[in-house]
PDB file of C-alpha atoms in Angstrom:
ATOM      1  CA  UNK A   1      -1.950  14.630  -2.997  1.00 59.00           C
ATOM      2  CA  UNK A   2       1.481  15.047  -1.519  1.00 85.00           C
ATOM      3  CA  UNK A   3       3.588  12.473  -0.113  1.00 94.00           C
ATOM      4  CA  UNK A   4       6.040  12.217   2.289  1.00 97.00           C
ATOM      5  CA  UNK A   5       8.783  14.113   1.354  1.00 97.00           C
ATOM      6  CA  UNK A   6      12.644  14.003   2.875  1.00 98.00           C
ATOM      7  CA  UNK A   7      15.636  16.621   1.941  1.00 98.00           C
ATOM      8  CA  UNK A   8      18.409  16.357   1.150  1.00 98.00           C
ATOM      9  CA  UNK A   9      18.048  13.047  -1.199  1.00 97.00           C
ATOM     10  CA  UNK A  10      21.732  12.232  -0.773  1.00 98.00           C
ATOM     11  CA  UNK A  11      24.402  13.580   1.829  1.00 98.00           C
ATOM     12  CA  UNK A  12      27.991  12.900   1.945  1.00 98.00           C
ATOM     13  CA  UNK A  13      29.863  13.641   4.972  1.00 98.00           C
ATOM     14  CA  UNK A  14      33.222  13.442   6.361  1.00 98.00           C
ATOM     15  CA  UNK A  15      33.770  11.194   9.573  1.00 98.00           C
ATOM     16  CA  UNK A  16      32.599  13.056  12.828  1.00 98.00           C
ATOM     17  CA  UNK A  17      30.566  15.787  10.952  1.00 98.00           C
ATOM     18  CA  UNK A  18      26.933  16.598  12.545  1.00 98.00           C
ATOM     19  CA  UNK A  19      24.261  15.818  10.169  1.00 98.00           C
ATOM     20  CA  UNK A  20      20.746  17.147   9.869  1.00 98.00           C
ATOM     21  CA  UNK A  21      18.047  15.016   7.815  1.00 98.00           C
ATOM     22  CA  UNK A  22      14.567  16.479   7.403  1.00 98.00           C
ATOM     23  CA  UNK A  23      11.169  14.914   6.734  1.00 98.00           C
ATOM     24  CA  UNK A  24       7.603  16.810   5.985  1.00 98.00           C
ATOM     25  CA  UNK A  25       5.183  14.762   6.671  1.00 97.00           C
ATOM     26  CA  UNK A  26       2.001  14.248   4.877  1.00 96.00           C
ATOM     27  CA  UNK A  27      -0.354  16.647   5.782  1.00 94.00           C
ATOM     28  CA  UNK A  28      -2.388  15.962   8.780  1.00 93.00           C
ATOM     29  CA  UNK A  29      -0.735  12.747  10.213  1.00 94.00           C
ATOM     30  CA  UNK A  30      -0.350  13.162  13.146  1.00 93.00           C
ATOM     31  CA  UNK A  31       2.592  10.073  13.517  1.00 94.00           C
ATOM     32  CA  UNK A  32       6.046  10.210  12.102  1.00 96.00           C
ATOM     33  CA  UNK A  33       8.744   7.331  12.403  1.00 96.00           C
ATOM     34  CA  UNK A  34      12.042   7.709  11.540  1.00 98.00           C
ATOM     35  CA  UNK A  35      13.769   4.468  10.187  1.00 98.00           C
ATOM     36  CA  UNK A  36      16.941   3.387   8.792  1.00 98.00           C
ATOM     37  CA  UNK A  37      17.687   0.986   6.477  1.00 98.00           C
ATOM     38  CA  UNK A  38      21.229  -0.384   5.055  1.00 96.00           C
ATOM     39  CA  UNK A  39      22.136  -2.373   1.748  1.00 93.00           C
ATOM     40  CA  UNK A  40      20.256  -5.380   1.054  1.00 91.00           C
ATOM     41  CA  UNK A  41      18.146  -5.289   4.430  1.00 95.00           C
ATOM     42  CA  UNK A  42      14.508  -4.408   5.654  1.00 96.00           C
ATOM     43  CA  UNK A  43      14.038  -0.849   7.319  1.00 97.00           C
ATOM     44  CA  UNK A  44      14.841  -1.086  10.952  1.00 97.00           C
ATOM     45  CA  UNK A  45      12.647   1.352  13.450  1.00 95.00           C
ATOM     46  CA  UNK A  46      14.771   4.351  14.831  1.00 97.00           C
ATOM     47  CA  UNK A  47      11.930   6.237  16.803  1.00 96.00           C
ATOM     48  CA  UNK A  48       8.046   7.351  16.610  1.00 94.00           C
ATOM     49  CA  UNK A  49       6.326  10.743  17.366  1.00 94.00           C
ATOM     50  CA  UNK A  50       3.161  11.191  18.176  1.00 92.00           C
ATOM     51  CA  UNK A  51       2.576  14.909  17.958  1.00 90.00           C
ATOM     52  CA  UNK A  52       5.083  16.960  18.976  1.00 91.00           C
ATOM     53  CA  UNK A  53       6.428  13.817  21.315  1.00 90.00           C
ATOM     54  CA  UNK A  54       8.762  11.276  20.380  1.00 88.00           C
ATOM     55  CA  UNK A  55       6.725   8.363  22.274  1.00 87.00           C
ATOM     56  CA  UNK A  56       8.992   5.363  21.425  1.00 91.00           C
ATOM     57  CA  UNK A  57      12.932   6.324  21.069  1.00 93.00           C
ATOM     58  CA  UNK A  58      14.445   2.330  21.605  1.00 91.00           C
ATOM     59  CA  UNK A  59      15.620   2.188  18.204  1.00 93.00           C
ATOM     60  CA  UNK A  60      17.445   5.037  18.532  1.00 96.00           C
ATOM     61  CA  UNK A  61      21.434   2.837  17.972  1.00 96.00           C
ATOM     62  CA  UNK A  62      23.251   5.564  20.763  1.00 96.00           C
ATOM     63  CA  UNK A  63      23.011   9.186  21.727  1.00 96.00           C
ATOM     64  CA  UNK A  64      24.688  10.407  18.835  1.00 98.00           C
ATOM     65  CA  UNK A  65      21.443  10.430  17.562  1.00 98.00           C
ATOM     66  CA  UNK A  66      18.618  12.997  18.351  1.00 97.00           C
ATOM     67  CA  UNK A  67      14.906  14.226  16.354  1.00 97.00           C
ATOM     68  CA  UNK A  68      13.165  16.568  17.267  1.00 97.00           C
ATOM     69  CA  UNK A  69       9.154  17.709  15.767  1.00 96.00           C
ATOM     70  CA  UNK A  70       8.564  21.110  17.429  1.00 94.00           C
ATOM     71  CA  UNK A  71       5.521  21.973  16.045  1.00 93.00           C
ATOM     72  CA  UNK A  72       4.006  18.510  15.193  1.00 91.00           C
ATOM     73  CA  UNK A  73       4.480  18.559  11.443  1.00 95.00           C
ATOM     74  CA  UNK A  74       7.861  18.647  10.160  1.00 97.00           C
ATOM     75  CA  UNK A  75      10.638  16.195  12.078  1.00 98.00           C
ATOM     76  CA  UNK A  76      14.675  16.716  11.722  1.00 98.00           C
ATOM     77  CA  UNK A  77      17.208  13.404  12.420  1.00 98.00           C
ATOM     78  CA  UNK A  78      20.485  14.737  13.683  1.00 98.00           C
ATOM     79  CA  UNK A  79      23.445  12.940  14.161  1.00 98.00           C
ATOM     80  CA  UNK A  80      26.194  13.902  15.703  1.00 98.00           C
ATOM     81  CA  UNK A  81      30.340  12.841  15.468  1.00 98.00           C
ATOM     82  CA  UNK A  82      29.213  11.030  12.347  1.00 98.00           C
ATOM     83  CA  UNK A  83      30.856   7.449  11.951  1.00 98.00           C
ATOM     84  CA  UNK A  84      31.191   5.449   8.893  1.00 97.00           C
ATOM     85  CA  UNK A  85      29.274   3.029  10.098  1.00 97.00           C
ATOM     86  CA  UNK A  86      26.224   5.602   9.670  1.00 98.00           C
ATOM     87  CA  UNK A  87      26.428   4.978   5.977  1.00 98.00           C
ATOM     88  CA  UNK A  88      22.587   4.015   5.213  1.00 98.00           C
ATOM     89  CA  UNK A  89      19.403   5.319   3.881  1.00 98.00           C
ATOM     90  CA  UNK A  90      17.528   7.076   6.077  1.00 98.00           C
ATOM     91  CA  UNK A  91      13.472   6.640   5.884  1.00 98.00           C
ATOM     92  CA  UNK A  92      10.690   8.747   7.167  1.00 98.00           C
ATOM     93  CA  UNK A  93       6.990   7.809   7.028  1.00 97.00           C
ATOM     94  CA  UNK A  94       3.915   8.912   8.422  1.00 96.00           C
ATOM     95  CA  UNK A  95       0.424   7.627   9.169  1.00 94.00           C
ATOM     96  CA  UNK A  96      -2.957   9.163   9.934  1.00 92.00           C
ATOM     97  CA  UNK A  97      -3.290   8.204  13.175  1.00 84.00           C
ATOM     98  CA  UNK A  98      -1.221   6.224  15.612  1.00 81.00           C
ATOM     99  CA  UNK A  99      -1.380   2.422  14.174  1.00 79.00           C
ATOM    100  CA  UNK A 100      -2.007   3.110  10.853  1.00 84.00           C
ATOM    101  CA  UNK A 101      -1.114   2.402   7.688  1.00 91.00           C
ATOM    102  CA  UNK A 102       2.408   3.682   7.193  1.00 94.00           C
ATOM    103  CA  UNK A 103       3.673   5.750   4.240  1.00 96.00           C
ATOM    104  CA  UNK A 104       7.056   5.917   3.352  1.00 97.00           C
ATOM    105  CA  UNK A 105       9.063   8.820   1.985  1.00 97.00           C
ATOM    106  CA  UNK A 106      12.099   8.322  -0.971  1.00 97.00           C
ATOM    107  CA  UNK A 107      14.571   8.595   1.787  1.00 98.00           C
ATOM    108  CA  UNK A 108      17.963  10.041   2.480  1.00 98.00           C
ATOM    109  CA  UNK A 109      21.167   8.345   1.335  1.00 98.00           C
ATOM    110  CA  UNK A 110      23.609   9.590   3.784  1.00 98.00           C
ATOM    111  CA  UNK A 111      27.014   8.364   3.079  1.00 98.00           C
ATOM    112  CA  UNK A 112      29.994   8.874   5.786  1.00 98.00           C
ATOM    113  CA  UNK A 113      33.620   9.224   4.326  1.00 97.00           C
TER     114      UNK A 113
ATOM    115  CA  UNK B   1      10.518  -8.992  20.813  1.00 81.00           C
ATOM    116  CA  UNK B   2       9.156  -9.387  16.959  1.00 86.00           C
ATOM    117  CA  UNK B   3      11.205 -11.421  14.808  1.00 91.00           C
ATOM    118  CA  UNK B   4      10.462 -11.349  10.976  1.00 96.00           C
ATOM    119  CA  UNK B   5      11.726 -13.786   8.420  1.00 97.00           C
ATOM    120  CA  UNK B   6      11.004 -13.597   4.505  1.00 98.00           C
ATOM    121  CA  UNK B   7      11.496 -16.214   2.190  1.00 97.00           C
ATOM    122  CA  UNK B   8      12.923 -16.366  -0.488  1.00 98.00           C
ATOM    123  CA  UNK B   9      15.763 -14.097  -0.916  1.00 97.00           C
ATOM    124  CA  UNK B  10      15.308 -13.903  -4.482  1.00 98.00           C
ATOM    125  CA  UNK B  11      12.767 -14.987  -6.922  1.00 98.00           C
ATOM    126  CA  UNK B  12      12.585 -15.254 -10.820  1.00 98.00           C
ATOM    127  CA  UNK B  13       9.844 -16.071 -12.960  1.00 98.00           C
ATOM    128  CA  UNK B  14       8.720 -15.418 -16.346  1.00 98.00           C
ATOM    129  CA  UNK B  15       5.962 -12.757 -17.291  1.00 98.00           C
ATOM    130  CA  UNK B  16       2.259 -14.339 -16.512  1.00 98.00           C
ATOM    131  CA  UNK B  17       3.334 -16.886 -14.291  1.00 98.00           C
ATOM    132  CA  UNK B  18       2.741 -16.494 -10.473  1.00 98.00           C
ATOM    133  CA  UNK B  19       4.731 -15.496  -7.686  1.00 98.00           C
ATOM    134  CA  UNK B  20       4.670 -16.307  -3.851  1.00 98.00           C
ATOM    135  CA  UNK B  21       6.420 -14.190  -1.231  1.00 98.00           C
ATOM    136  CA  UNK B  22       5.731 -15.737   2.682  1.00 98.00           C
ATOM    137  CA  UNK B  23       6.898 -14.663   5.987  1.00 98.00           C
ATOM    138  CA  UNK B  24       6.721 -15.706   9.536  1.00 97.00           C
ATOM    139  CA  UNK B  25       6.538 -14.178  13.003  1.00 96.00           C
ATOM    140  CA  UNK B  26       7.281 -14.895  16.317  1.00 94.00           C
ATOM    141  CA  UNK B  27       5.127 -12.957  18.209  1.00 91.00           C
ATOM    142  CA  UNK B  28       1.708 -14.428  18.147  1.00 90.00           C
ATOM    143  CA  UNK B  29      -0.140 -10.949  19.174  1.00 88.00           C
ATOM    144  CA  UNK B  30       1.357  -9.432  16.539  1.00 90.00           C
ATOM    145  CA  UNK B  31      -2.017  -7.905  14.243  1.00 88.00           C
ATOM    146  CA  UNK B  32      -1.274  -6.150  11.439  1.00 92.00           C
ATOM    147  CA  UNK B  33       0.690  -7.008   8.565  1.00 95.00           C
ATOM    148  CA  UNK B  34       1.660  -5.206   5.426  1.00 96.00           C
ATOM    149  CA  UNK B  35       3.398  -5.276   2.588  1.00 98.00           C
ATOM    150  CA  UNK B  36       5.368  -2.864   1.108  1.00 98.00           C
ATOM    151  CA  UNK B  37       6.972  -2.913  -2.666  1.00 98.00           C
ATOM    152  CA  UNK B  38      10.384  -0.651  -3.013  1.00 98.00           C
ATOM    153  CA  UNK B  39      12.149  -0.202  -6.486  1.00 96.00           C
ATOM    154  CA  UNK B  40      15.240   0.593  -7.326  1.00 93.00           C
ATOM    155  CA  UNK B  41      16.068   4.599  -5.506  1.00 91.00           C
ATOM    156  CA  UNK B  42      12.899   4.730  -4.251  1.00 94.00           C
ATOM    157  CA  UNK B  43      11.076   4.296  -0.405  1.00 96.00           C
ATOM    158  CA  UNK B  44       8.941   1.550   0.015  1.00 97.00           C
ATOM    159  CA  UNK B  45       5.171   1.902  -1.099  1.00 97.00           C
ATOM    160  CA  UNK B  46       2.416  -0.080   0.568  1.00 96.00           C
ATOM    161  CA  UNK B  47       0.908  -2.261  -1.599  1.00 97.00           C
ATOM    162  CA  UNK B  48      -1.632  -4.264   0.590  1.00 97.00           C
ATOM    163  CA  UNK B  49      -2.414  -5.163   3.750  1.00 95.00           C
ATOM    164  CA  UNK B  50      -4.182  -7.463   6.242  1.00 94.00           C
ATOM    165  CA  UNK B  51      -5.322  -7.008  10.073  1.00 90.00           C
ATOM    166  CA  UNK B  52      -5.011 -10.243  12.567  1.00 82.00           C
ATOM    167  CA  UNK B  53      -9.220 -10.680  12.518  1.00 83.00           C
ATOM    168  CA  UNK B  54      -9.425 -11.607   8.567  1.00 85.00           C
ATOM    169  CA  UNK B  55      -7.642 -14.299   6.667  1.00 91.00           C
ATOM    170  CA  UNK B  56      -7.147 -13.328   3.014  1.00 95.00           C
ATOM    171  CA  UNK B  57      -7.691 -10.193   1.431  1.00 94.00           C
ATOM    172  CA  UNK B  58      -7.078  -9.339  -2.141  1.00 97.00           C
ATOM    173  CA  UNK B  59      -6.834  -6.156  -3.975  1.00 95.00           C
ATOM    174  CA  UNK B  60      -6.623  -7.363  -8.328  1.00 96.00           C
ATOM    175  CA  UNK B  61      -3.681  -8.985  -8.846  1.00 97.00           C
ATOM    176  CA  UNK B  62      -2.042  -9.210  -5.950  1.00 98.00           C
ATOM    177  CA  UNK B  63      -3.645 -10.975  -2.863  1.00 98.00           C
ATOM    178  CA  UNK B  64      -2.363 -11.719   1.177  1.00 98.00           C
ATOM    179  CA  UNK B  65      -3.064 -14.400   2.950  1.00 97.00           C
ATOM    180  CA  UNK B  66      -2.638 -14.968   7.080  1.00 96.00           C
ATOM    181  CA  UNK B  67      -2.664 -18.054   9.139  1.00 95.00           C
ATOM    182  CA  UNK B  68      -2.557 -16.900  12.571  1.00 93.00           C
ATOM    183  CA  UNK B  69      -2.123 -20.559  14.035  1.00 93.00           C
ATOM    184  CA  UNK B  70       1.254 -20.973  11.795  1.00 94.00           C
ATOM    185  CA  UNK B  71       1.713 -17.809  12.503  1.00 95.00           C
ATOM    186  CA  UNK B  72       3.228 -16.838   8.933  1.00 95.00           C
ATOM    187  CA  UNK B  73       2.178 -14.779   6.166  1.00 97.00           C
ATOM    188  CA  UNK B  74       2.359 -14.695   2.088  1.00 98.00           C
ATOM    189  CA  UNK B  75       1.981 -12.488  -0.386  1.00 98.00           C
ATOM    190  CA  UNK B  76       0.373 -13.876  -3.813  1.00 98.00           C
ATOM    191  CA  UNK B  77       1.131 -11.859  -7.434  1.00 98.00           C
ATOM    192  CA  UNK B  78      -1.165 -13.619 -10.154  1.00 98.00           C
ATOM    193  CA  UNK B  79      -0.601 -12.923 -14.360  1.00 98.00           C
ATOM    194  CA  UNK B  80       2.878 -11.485 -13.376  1.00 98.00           C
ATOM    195  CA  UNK B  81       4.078  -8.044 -15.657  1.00 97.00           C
ATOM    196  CA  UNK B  82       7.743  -7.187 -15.676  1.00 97.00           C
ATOM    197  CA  UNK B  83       6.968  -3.593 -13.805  1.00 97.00           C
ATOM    198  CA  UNK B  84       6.391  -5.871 -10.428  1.00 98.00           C
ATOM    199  CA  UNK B  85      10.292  -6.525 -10.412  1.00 98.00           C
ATOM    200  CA  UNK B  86      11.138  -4.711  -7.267  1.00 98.00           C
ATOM    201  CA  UNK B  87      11.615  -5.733  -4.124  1.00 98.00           C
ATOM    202  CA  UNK B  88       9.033  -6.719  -1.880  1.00 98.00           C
ATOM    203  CA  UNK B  89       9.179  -6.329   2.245  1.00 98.00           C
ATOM    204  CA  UNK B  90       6.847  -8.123   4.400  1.00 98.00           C
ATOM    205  CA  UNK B  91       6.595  -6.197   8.000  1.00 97.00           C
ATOM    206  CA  UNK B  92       4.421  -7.106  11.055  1.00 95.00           C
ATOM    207  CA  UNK B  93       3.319  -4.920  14.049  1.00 89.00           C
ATOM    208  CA  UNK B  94       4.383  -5.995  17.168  1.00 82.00           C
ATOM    209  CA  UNK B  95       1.551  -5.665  20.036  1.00 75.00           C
ATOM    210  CA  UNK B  96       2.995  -2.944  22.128  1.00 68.00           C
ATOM    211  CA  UNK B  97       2.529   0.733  21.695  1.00 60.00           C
ATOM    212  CA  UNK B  98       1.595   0.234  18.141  1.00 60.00           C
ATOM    213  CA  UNK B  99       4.882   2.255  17.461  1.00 74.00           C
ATOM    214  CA  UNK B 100       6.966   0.199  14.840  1.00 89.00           C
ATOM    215  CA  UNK B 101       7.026  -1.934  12.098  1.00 94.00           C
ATOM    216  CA  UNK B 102       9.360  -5.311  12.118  1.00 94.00           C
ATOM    217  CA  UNK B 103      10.485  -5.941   8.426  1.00 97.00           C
ATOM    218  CA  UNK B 104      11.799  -8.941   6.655  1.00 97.00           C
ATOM    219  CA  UNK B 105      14.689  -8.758   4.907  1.00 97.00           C
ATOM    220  CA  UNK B 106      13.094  -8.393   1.305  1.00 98.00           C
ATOM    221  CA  UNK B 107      12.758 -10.291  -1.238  1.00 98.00           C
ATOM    222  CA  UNK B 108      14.127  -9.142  -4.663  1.00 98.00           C
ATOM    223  CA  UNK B 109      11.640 -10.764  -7.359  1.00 98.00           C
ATOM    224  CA  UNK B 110      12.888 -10.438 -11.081  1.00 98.00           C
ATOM    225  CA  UNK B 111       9.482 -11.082 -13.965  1.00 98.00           C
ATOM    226  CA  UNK B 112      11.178 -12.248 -17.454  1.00 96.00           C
ATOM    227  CA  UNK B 113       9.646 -10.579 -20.656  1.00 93.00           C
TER     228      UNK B 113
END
């Protein structure tokens, strides 16, 4: 079946652009996470929905960053005054149910110029 | 909260032979632990893993083990094939909320023809 799938694949912006990175879930999980991950490291956590909700936002690095999942399926990262610093890929996964096993999507490698 | 450490960094070995992967955690009510393989462009795909109430688990070649007491973790690849190069993230879930996944920082194993 379908995985989880994230658009665009790559992004290049220019320094203090807004960015919008989308993930579709696979269908029927009912929890998304959003995390980030730079060169040579592990993923690091960036924030959970459950449902529509985003339940756990700590990893969130400042408010320049914001998701959203309206309708419980489909979730959009947005980041705004983009720094350089943002430069990483950005990873969605889902799982069935909260605590489950987590499934990963290709990611999107956002670059900030 | 959760700390994750993977060792080692990088490992090389030659088709057939074995290879070891082990982590450790800090947080000893940490209870679920998987382990995720990630190649070259692509997310990370879950490749095993093992709840705090069993100590080994093994799906063919590739087998986890847990000692809760030690509190650390490895991952075991048996009759190694050069398509396992990738590199391999151990992750634990913290206790609270169930809402993230700590990661190591990867290990990059190389299998020789």
């Amino acid at each position: 079946g379908a995985g989880v799938s994230q658009t665009p694949s790559n992004k290049v912006t220019e320094k203090g652009k807004y960015v919008e990175l989308r993930c579709d879930p696979i269908s029927g999980h009912t929890a998304l996470y959003w995390y980030r991950q730079s060169l040579g490291q592990g993923p690091e956590f960036l924030i959970y929905f459950q449902g529509t909700g985003a339940a756990d936002d700590s990893g969130l690095p400042n408010d320049r960053f914001f998701a959203v999942r309206p309708e419980g399926s489909v979730s959009t990262l947005k980041i705004q005054r983009t720094e350089r610093g943002d430069s990483a890929v950005y990873l969605c996964a889902s799982s069935l149910v909260r605590g489950g096993e987590q499934y990963f999507g290709p990611g999107t490698r956002l670059t900030v110029t | 909260g959760e700390n994750v450490e993977q060792h080692p960094s990088t490992l090389s070995v030659q088709e057939g032979d074995s290879a070891v992967i082990k982590c450790t955690y800090s947080d000893s009510a940490s209870n679920y632990f998987p382990w995720y393989k990630q190649e070259l462009g692509k997310g990370p795909q879950l490749i095993i893993d093992i709840r705090s109430n069993v100590g080994e688990k093994k799906d063919q070649r590739i087998a986890v083990t847990l000692n809760k007491t030690a509190k650390h973790f490895s991952l075991h690849i048996t009759e190694t094939q050069p398509e396992d190069s990738a590199v391999y993230f151990c992750a634990a879930h913290p206790p609270e909320g169930y809402n993230k996944l700590i990661f190591g920082a990867g290990t990059r194993l190389a299998v020789h023809p």
